[in-house]
Amino acid sequence: SSPCDSTKATKALAMSTRWRSVQDPVHEFIPAPPEIWRVIDTPQFQRLRNLKQLGSCQFVYLGATHSRFEHSIGVMHLAGKAMKKLKLHQPELKITDRDVTLVMLA
């Protein structure tokens, strides 16, 4: 194996173990853990970039351009915020970090 292979593997591991953010026009920076990014980075999820969430609304409202990809990222973010609030304010529910991540992935 060449030194380049080792470097690529190291970079791939670093990318898969750190939090990354995406900039959103509504929610500004949306951070997500590596588990979420492993799903976002799949070809299946990336295909959502080409699907329009609002259909033909853009012909009437020129600024109404919104893809299923953007919608899914926003929903993931809001689901995570809701779960974190529940975890903080209702400890009797015993919500774990894993529960939060799973709801974000749903």
N, CA, C and O atoms as CSV, one atom per row, in Angstrom:
chain,resi,resn,atom,element,x,y,z
A,1,SER,N,N,0.833,-1.178,0.000
A,1,SER,CA,C,0.000,0.000,0.000
A,1,SER,C,C,0.874,1.235,0.000
A,1,SER,O,O,1.924,1.259,0.641
A,2,SER,N,N,0.444,2.259,-0.715
A,2,SER,CA,C,1.236,3.480,-0.853
A,2,SER,C,C,0.927,4.438,0.292
A,2,SER,O,O,-0.097,4.303,0.961
A,3,PRO,N,N,1.816,5.406,0.515
A,3,PRO,CA,C,1.555,6.408,1.556
A,3,PRO,C,C,0.271,7.200,1.282
A,3,PRO,O,O,-0.389,7.656,2.215
A,4,CYS,N,N,-0.077,7.361,0.004
A,4,CYS,CA,C,-1.309,8.091,-0.347
A,4,CYS,C,C,-2.543,7.366,0.172
A,4,CYS,O,O,-3.497,7.993,0.631
A,5,ASP,N,N,-2.514,6.025,0.093
A,5,ASP,CA,C,-3.649,5.246,0.590
A,5,ASP,C,C,-3.843,5.474,2.089
A,5,ASP,O,O,-4.972,5.597,2.566
A,6,SER,N,N,-2.734,5.529,2.825
A,6,SER,CA,C,-2.785,5.748,4.257
A,6,SER,C,C,-3.334,7.139,4.565
A,6,SER,O,O,-4.133,7.302,5.487
A,7,THR,N,N,-2.909,8.136,3.802
A,7,THR,CA,C,-3.377,9.504,4.000
A,7,THR,C,C,-4.866,9.610,3.710
A,7,THR,O,O,-5.604,10.260,4.450
A,8,LYS,N,N,-5.307,8.971,2.632
A,8,LYS,CA,C,-6.733,8.989,2.289
A,8,LYS,C,C,-7.566,8.337,3.391
A,8,LYS,O,O,-8.633,8.832,3.753
A,9,ALA,N,N,-7.070,7.233,3.911
A,9,ALA,CA,C,-7.794,6.525,4.970
A,9,ALA,C,C,-7.870,7.388,6.232
A,9,ALA,O,O,-8.906,7.432,6.896
A,10,THR,N,N,-6.775,8.071,6.560
A,10,THR,CA,C,-6.750,8.938,7.737
A,10,THR,C,C,-7.727,10.094,7.579
A,10,THR,O,O,-8.453,10.429,8.515
A,11,LYS,N,N,-7.748,10.708,6.392
A,11,LYS,CA,C,-8.675,11.810,6.136
A,11,LYS,C,C,-10.124,11.323,6.192
A,11,LYS,O,O,-10.989,12.003,6.743
A,12,ALA,N,N,-10.380,10.161,5.627
A,12,ALA,CA,C,-11.736,9.605,5.640
A,12,ALA,C,C,-12.185,9.335,7.070
A,12,ALA,O,O,-13.336,9.598,7.417
A,13,LEU,N,N,-11.285,8.813,7.902
A,13,LEU,CA,C,-11.625,8.555,9.301
A,13,LEU,C,C,-11.900,9.864,10.035
A,13,LEU,O,O,-12.848,9.949,10.815
A,14,ALA,N,N,-11.083,10.879,9.792
A,14,ALA,CA,C,-11.292,12.176,10.435
A,14,ALA,C,C,-12.634,12.761,10.032
A,14,ALA,O,O,-13.345,13.315,10.870
A,15,MET,N,N,-12.990,12.646,8.754
A,15,MET,CA,C,-14.256,13.172,8.275
A,15,MET,C,C,-15.437,12.429,8.895
A,15,MET,O,O,-16.497,13.015,9.117
A,16,SER,N,N,-15.252,11.144,9.171
A,16,SER,CA,C,-16.365,10.336,9.674
A,16,SER,C,C,-16.521,10.423,11.187
A,16,SER,O,O,-17.479,9.877,11.733
A,17,THR,N,N,-15.601,11.099,11.878
A,17,THR,CA,C,-15.681,11.144,13.336
A,17,THR,C,C,-15.863,12.549,13.885
A,17,THR,O,O,-15.845,12.728,15.103
A,18,ARG,N,N,-16.038,13.549,13.034
A,18,ARG,CA,C,-16.200,14.908,13.548
A,18,ARG,C,C,-17.539,15.504,13.129
A,18,ARG,O,O,-18.131,15.115,12.122
A,19,TRP,N,N,-17.992,16.448,13.926
A,19,TRP,CA,C,-19.214,17.172,13.613
A,19,TRP,C,C,-18.928,18.104,12.442
A,19,TRP,O,O,-17.840,18.670,12.335
A,20,ARG,N,N,-19.913,18.256,11.573
A,20,ARG,CA,C,-19.813,19.204,10.465
A,20,ARG,C,C,-21.080,20.044,10.459
A,20,ARG,O,O,-22.098,19.651,11.028
A,21,SER,N,N,-21.012,21.192,9.818
A,21,SER,CA,C,-22.163,22.089,9.747
A,21,SER,C,C,-22.506,22.390,8.302
A,21,SER,O,O,-21.663,22.307,7.408
A,22,VAL,N,N,-23.759,22.741,8.100
A,22,VAL,CA,C,-24.220,23.202,6.795
A,22,VAL,C,C,-24.869,24.560,7.036
A,22,VAL,O,O,-25.536,24.764,8.050
A,23,GLN,N,N,-24.672,25.482,6.105
A,23,GLN,CA,C,-25.275,26.801,6.249
A,23,GLN,C,C,-26.647,26.796,5.588
A,23,GLN,O,O,-26.794,26.398,4.432
A,24,ASP,N,N,-27.640,27.241,6.337
A,24,ASP,CA,C,-29.021,27.250,5.880
A,24,ASP,C,C,-29.527,28.686,5.908
A,24,ASP,O,O,-29.222,29.417,6.851
A,25,PRO,N,N,-30.300,29.120,4.893
A,25,PRO,CA,C,-30.780,30.504,4.894
A,25,PRO,C,C,-31.766,30.808,6.025
A,25,PRO,O,O,-31.901,31.967,6.417
A,26,VAL,N,N,-32.440,29.820,6.545
A,26,VAL,CA,C,-33.424,30.037,7.617
A,26,VAL,C,C,-32.796,29.830,8.991
A,26,VAL,O,O,-32.943,30.675,9.875
A,27,HIS,N,N,-32.102,28.718,9.173
A,27,HIS,CA,C,-31.582,28.335,10.488
A,27,HIS,C,C,-30.104,28.665,10.685
A,27,HIS,O,O,-29.522,28.300,11.707
A,28,GLU,N,N,-29.492,29.349,9.723
A,28,GLU,CA,C,-28.078,29.700,9.727
A,28,GLU,C,C,-27.217,28.437,9.712
A,28,GLU,O,O,-27.348,27.630,8.791
A,29,PHE,N,N,-26.345,28.239,10.694
A,29,PHE,CA,C,-25.481,27.056,10.679
A,29,PHE,C,C,-26.160,25.905,11.412
A,29,PHE,O,O,-26.588,26.045,12.558
A,30,ILE,N,N,-26.248,24.779,10.738
A,30,ILE,CA,C,-26.867,23.589,11.320
A,30,ILE,C,C,-25.763,22.551,11.543
A,30,ILE,O,O,-25.252,21.971,10.585
A,31,PRO,N,N,-25.396,22.316,12.812
A,31,PRO,CA,C,-24.387,21.290,13.087
A,31,PRO,C,C,-25.028,19.903,13.102
A,31,PRO,O,O,-26.197,19.742,13.453
A,32,ALA,N,N,-24.241,18.923,12.716
A,32,ALA,CA,C,-24.742,17.542,12.743
A,32,ALA,C,C,-23.597,16.594,13.081
A,32,ALA,O,O,-22.460,16.803,12.656
A,33,PRO,N,N,-23.906,15.550,13.851
A,33,PRO,CA,C,-22.882,14.572,14.228
A,33,PRO,C,C,-22.529,13.660,13.054
A,33,PRO,O,O,-23.247,13.635,12.055
A,34,PRO,N,N,-21.440,12.919,13.165
A,34,PRO,CA,C,-20.994,12.043,12.076
A,34,PRO,C,C,-22.046,11.034,11.621
A,34,PRO,O,O,-22.117,10.710,10.436
A,35,GLU,N,N,-22.866,10.535,12.550
A,35,GLU,CA,C,-23.894,9.561,12.171
A,35,GLU,C,C,-24.866,10.153,11.154
A,35,GLU,O,O,-25.306,9.466,10.232
A,36,ILE,N,N,-25.192,11.415,11.325
A,36,ILE,CA,C,-26.096,12.100,10.403
A,36,ILE,C,C,-25.404,12.302,9.054
A,36,ILE,O,O,-26.011,12.091,8.004
A,37,TRP,N,N,-24.143,12.707,9.084
A,37,TRP,CA,C,-23.418,12.966,7.836
A,37,TRP,C,C,-23.210,11.707,7.018
A,37,TRP,O,O,-23.149,11.762,5.790
A,38,ARG,N,N,-23.101,10.570,7.693
A,38,ARG,CA,C,-22.969,9.324,6.926
A,38,ARG,C,C,-24.222,9.072,6.096
A,38,ARG,O,O,-24.137,8.480,5.020
A,39,VAL,N,N,-25.374,9.506,6.573
A,39,VAL,CA,C,-26.617,9.375,5.806
A,39,VAL,C,C,-26.701,10.473,4.749
A,39,VAL,O,O,-27.032,10.201,3.595
A,40,ILE,N,N,-26.402,11.710,5.138
A,40,ILE,CA,C,-26.469,12.835,4.189
A,40,ILE,C,C,-25.550,12.606,2.995
A,40,ILE,O,O,-25.891,12.974,1.871
A,41,ASP,N,N,-24.394,12.007,3.228
A,41,ASP,CA,C,-23.416,11.812,2.163
A,41,ASP,C,C,-23.738,10.652,1.215
A,41,ASP,O,O,-22.992,10.420,0.264
A,42,THR,N,N,-24.813,9.933,1.448
A,42,THR,CA,C,-25.157,8.820,0.559
A,42,THR,C,C,-25.745,9.343,-0.751
A,42,THR,O,O,-26.371,10.402,-0.766
A,43,PRO,N,N,-25.551,8.614,-1.847
A,43,PRO,CA,C,-26.137,9.039,-3.130
A,43,PRO,C,C,-27.657,9.171,-3.065
A,43,PRO,O,O,-28.233,10.036,-3.725
A,44,GLN,N,N,-28.304,8.327,-2.282
A,44,GLN,CA,C,-29.754,8.370,-2.169
A,44,GLN,C,C,-30.222,9.694,-1.565
A,44,GLN,O,O,-31.185,10.293,-2.044
A,45,PHE,N,N,-29.545,10.141,-0.526
A,45,PHE,CA,C,-29.925,11.406,0.113
A,45,PHE,C,C,-29.565,12.574,-0.794
A,45,PHE,O,O,-30.323,13.540,-0.890
A,46,GLN,N,N,-28.425,12.499,-1.456
A,46,GLN,CA,C,-27.996,13.581,-2.344
A,46,GLN,C,C,-28.959,13.764,-3.514
A,46,GLN,O,O,-29.074,14.868,-4.047
A,47,ARG,N,N,-29.646,12.709,-3.919
A,47,ARG,CA,C,-30.630,12.815,-5.009
A,47,ARG,C,C,-31.754,13.776,-4.663
A,47,ARG,O,O,-32.401,14.323,-5.557
A,48,LEU,N,N,-31.993,13.988,-3.370
A,48,LEU,CA,C,-33.053,14.900,-2.937
A,48,LEU,C,C,-32.790,16.340,-3.377
A,48,LEU,O,O,-33.712,17.156,-3.405
A,49,ARG,N,N,-31.545,16.656,-3.720
A,49,ARG,CA,C,-31.202,18.005,-4.183
A,49,ARG,C,C,-31.966,18.358,-5.455
A,49,ARG,O,O,-32.253,19.529,-5.703
A,50,ASN,N,N,-32.296,17.354,-6.259
A,50,ASN,CA,C,-32.947,17.590,-7.551
A,50,ASN,C,C,-34.469,17.553,-7.487
A,50,ASN,O,O,-35.128,17.791,-8.498
A,51,LEU,N,N,-35.036,17.263,-6.330
A,51,LEU,CA,C,-36.493,17.197,-6.191
A,51,LEU,C,C,-37.006,18.484,-5.553
A,51,LEU,O,O,-36.517,18.895,-4.501
A,52,LYS,N,N,-37.972,19.109,-6.176
A,52,LYS,CA,C,-38.526,20.357,-5.663
A,52,LYS,C,C,-39.554,20.069,-4.590
A,52,LYS,O,O,-40.450,19.246,-4.780
A,53,GLN,N,N,-39.424,20.744,-3.470
A,53,GLN,CA,C,-40.368,20.590,-2.370
A,53,GLN,C,C,-41.662,21.357,-2.649
A,53,GLN,O,O,-42.743,20.934,-2.238
A,54,LEU,N,N,-41.542,22.472,-3.340
A,54,LEU,CA,C,-42.693,23.351,-3.523
A,54,LEU,C,C,-43.332,23.242,-4.906
A,54,LEU,O,O,-44.219,24.031,-5.234
A,55,GLY,N,N,-42.908,22.305,-5.701
A,55,GLY,CA,C,-43.515,22.099,-7.014
A,55,GLY,C,C,-43.415,23.321,-7.901
A,55,GLY,O,O,-42.324,23.862,-8.086
A,56,SER,N,N,-44.527,23.764,-8.453
A,56,SER,CA,C,-44.515,24.875,-9.412
A,56,SER,C,C,-44.715,26.239,-8.754
A,56,SER,O,O,-44.951,27.224,-9.454
A,57,CYS,N,N,-44.627,26.320,-7.438
A,57,CYS,CA,C,-44.770,27.606,-6.741
A,57,CYS,C,C,-43.751,28.632,-7.229
A,57,CYS,O,O,-44.004,29.836,-7.184
A,58,GLN,N,N,-42.600,28.152,-7.693
A,58,GLN,CA,C,-41.560,29.091,-8.123
A,58,GLN,C,C,-41.984,29.918,-9.330
A,58,GLN,O,O,-41.383,30.959,-9.596
A,59,PHE,N,N,-42.987,29.489,-10.057
A,59,PHE,CA,C,-43.456,30.261,-11.197
A,59,PHE,C,C,-44.295,31.452,-10.746
A,59,PHE,O,O,-44.386,32.449,-11.463
A,60,VAL,N,N,-44.898,31.364,-9.588
A,60,VAL,CA,C,-45.690,32.465,-9.047
A,60,VAL,C,C,-44.853,33.295,-8.077
A,60,VAL,O,O,-44.850,34.524,-8.138
A,61,TYR,N,N,-44.140,32.602,-7.174
A,61,TYR,CA,C,-43.279,33.250,-6.189
A,61,TYR,C,C,-41.837,32.932,-6.562
A,61,TYR,O,O,-41.349,31.833,-6.296
A,62,LEU,N,N,-41.155,33.896,-7.179
A,62,LEU,CA,C,-39.827,33.631,-7.728
A,62,LEU,C,C,-38.813,33.170,-6.683
A,62,LEU,O,O,-37.874,32.445,-7.011
A,63,GLY,N,N,-38.991,33.575,-5.451
A,63,GLY,CA,C,-38.064,33.166,-4.399
A,63,GLY,C,C,-38.386,31.813,-3.797
A,63,GLY,O,O,-37.653,31.337,-2.929
A,64,ALA,N,N,-39.454,31.187,-4.232
A,64,ALA,CA,C,-39.895,29.916,-3.645
A,64,ALA,C,C,-39.171,28.750,-4.297
A,64,ALA,O,O,-39.777,27.936,-4.994
A,65,THR,N,N,-37.890,28.684,-4.065
A,65,THR,CA,C,-37.120,27.537,-4.546
A,65,THR,C,C,-36.620,26.788,-3.321
A,65,THR,O,O,-35.876,27.332,-2.505
A,66,HIS,N,N,-37.027,25.564,-3.207
A,66,HIS,CA,C,-36.735,24.789,-2.004
A,66,HIS,C,C,-36.722,23.314,-2.416
A,66,HIS,O,O,-37.709,22.794,-2.937
A,67,SER,N,N,-35.604,22.663,-2.176
A,67,SER,CA,C,-35.511,21.253,-2.570
A,67,SER,C,C,-35.861,20.337,-1.400
A,67,SER,O,O,-35.893,20.762,-0.246
A,68,ARG,N,N,-36.119,19.089,-1.719
A,68,ARG,CA,C,-36.369,18.097,-0.663
A,68,ARG,C,C,-35.131,17.951,0.216
A,68,ARG,O,O,-35.243,17.667,1.408
A,69,PHE,N,N,-33.958,18.144,-0.370
A,69,PHE,CA,C,-32.704,18.074,0.382
A,69,PHE,C,C,-32.706,19.149,1.475
A,69,PHE,O,O,-32.483,18.853,2.649
A,70,GLU,N,N,-32.961,20.398,1.073
A,70,GLU,CA,C,-32.972,21.500,2.035
A,70,GLU,C,C,-34.056,21.283,3.091
A,70,GLU,O,O,-33.838,21.527,4.277
A,71,HIS,N,N,-35.200,20.832,2.654
A,71,HIS,CA,C,-36.310,20.570,3.574
A,71,HIS,C,C,-35.914,19.495,4.594
A,71,HIS,O,O,-36.178,19.638,5.788
A,72,SER,N,N,-35.293,18.439,4.125
A,72,SER,CA,C,-34.903,17.338,5.009
A,72,SER,C,C,-33.872,17.785,6.038
A,72,SER,O,O,-33.935,17.379,7.198
A,73,ILE,N,N,-32.920,18.622,5.618
A,73,ILE,CA,C,-31.907,19.130,6.550
A,73,ILE,C,C,-32.583,19.996,7.614
A,73,ILE,O,O,-32.260,19.886,8.797
A,74,GLY,N,N,-33.512,20.852,7.203
A,74,GLY,CA,C,-34.230,21.704,8.154
A,74,GLY,C,C,-35.068,20.904,9.130
A,74,GLY,O,O,-35.089,21.202,10.325
A,75,VAL,N,N,-35.757,19.892,8.631
A,75,VAL,CA,C,-36.577,19.040,9.499
A,75,VAL,C,C,-35.689,18.293,10.490
A,75,VAL,O,O,-36.033,18.168,11.665
A,76,MET,N,N,-34.549,17.797,10.016
A,76,MET,CA,C,-33.596,17.109,10.902
A,76,MET,C,C,-33.164,18.044,12.029
A,76,MET,O,O,-33.111,17.645,13.193
A,77,HIS,N,N,-32.860,19.274,11.678
A,77,HIS,CA,C,-32.414,20.268,12.660
A,77,HIS,C,C,-33.501,20.547,13.694
A,77,HIS,O,O,-33.241,20.534,14.897
A,78,LEU,N,N,-34.720,20.801,13.219
A,78,LEU,CA,C,-35.815,21.111,14.142
A,78,LEU,C,C,-36.190,19.919,15.024
A,78,LEU,O,O,-36.537,20.096,16.191
A,79,ALA,N,N,-36.120,18.714,14.474
A,79,ALA,CA,C,-36.394,17.513,15.274
A,79,ALA,C,C,-35.354,17.376,16.390
A,79,ALA,O,O,-35.688,17.025,17.522
A,80,GLY,N,N,-34.104,17.652,16.061
A,80,GLY,CA,C,-33.038,17.599,17.073
A,80,GLY,C,C,-33.241,18.638,18.162
A,80,GLY,O,O,-33.051,18.345,19.342
A,81,LYS,N,N,-33.629,19.861,17.775
A,81,LYS,CA,C,-33.884,20.913,18.765
A,81,LYS,C,C,-35.043,20.524,19.681
A,81,LYS,O,O,-34.974,20.721,20.894
A,82,ALA,N,N,-36.101,19.974,19.102
A,82,ALA,CA,C,-37.259,19.561,19.910
A,82,ALA,C,C,-36.870,18.466,20.896
A,82,ALA,O,O,-37.252,18.512,22.066
A,83,MET,N,N,-36.121,17.495,20.430
A,83,MET,CA,C,-35.707,16.396,21.315
A,83,MET,C,C,-34.795,16.889,22.430
A,83,MET,O,O,-34.899,16.429,23.567
A,84,LYS,N,N,-33.905,17.818,22.114
A,84,LYS,CA,C,-33.004,18.356,23.145
A,84,LYS,C,C,-33.785,19.125,24.202
A,84,LYS,O,O,-33.462,19.058,25.388
A,85,LYS,N,N,-34.820,19.862,23.771
A,85,LYS,CA,C,-35.675,20.572,24.733
A,85,LYS,C,C,-36.406,19.582,25.642
A,85,LYS,O,O,-36.470,19.769,26.857
A,86,LEU,N,N,-36.958,18.524,25.033
A,86,LEU,CA,C,-37.635,17.503,25.832
A,86,LEU,C,C,-36.679,16.854,26.820
A,86,LEU,O,O,-37.025,16.634,27.980
A,87,LYS,N,N,-35.475,16.550,26.350
A,87,LYS,CA,C,-34.470,15.916,27.219
A,87,LYS,C,C,-34.129,16.826,28.397
A,87,LYS,O,O,-33.966,16.356,29.522
A,88,LEU,N,N,-34.024,18.118,28.137
A,88,LEU,CA,C,-33.661,19.079,29.174
A,88,LEU,C,C,-34.798,19.317,30.169
A,88,LEU,O,O,-34.578,19.351,31.379
A,89,HIS,N,N,-36.009,19.481,29.646
A,89,HIS,CA,C,-37.130,19.883,30.496
A,89,HIS,C,C,-37.985,18.732,31.027
A,89,HIS,O,O,-38.821,18.938,31.907
A,90,GLN,N,N,-37.783,17.535,30.505
A,90,GLN,CA,C,-38.530,16.380,31.000
A,90,GLN,C,C,-37.581,15.196,31.221
A,90,GLN,O,O,-37.633,14.205,30.492
A,91,PRO,N,N,-36.721,15.309,32.226
A,91,PRO,CA,C,-35.738,14.244,32.472
A,91,PRO,C,C,-36.383,12.897,32.778
A,91,PRO,O,O,-35.756,11.852,32.608
A,92,GLU,N,N,-37.629,12.921,33.227
A,92,GLU,CA,C,-38.303,11.653,33.535
A,92,GLU,C,C,-38.490,10.796,32.281
A,92,GLU,O,O,-38.718,9.591,32.387
A,93,LEU,N,N,-38.397,11.402,31.102
A,93,LEU,CA,C,-38.500,10.635,29.857
A,93,LEU,C,C,-37.230,9.822,29.570
A,93,LEU,O,O,-37.245,8.901,28.754
A,94,LYS,N,N,-36.128,10.178,30.255
A,94,LYS,CA,C,-34.846,9.472,30.112
A,94,LYS,C,C,-34.398,9.409,28.636
A,94,LYS,O,O,-33.985,8.357,28.148
A,95,ILE,N,N,-34.486,10.535,27.954
A,95,ILE,CA,C,-34.065,10.623,26.554
A,95,ILE,C,C,-32.545,10.638,26.508
A,95,ILE,O,O,-31.902,11.432,27.195
A,96,THR,N,N,-31.983,9.768,25.704
A,96,THR,CA,C,-30.528,9.680,25.568
A,96,THR,C,C,-30.069,10.438,24.317
A,96,THR,O,O,-30.881,10.816,23.473
A,97,ASP,N,N,-28.760,10.652,24.218
A,97,ASP,CA,C,-28.203,11.279,23.010
A,97,ASP,C,C,-28.499,10.406,21.784
A,97,ASP,O,O,-28.741,10.916,20.690
A,98,ARG,N,N,-28.476,9.115,21.980
A,98,ARG,CA,C,-28.793,8.202,20.877
A,98,ARG,C,C,-30.241,8.388,20.418
A,98,ARG,O,O,-30.524,8.362,19.221
A,99,ASP,N,N,-31.148,8.573,21.368
A,99,ASP,CA,C,-32.547,8.838,21.013
A,99,ASP,C,C,-32.660,10.107,20.162
A,99,ASP,O,O,-33.389,10.141,19.170
A,100,VAL,N,N,-31.925,11.146,20.569
A,100,VAL,CA,C,-31.942,12.400,19.819
A,100,VAL,C,C,-31.460,12.160,18.390
A,100,VAL,O,O,-32.093,12.616,17.438
A,101,THR,N,N,-30.356,11.453,18.236
A,101,THR,CA,C,-29.806,11.173,16.905
A,101,THR,C,C,-30.774,10.351,16.067
A,101,THR,O,O,-30.948,10.619,14.878
A,102,LEU,N,N,-31.405,9.352,16.678
A,102,LEU,CA,C,-32.333,8.516,15.928
A,102,LEU,C,C,-33.556,9.298,15.433
A,102,LEU,O,O,-34.033,9.076,14.319
A,103,VAL,N,N,-34.052,10.204,16.262
A,103,VAL,CA,C,-35.180,11.037,15.833
A,103,VAL,C,C,-34.720,11.975,14.719
A,103,VAL,O,O,-35.471,12.220,13.775
A,104,MET,N,N,-33.514,12.495,14.812
A,104,MET,CA,C,-32.998,13.355,13.744
A,104,MET,C,C,-32.879,12.578,12.437
A,104,MET,O,O,-33.109,13.136,11.364
A,105,LEU,N,N,-32.533,11.331,12.513
A,105,LEU,CA,C,-32.406,10.505,11.300
A,105,LEU,C,C,-33.752,10.074,10.733
A,105,LEU,O,O,-33.870,9.772,9.545
A,106,ALA,N,N,-34.767,10.049,11.596
A,106,ALA,CA,C,-36.091,9.615,11.118
A,106,ALA,C,C,-36.626,10.643,10.168
A,106,ALA,O,O,-37.728,10.483,9.643
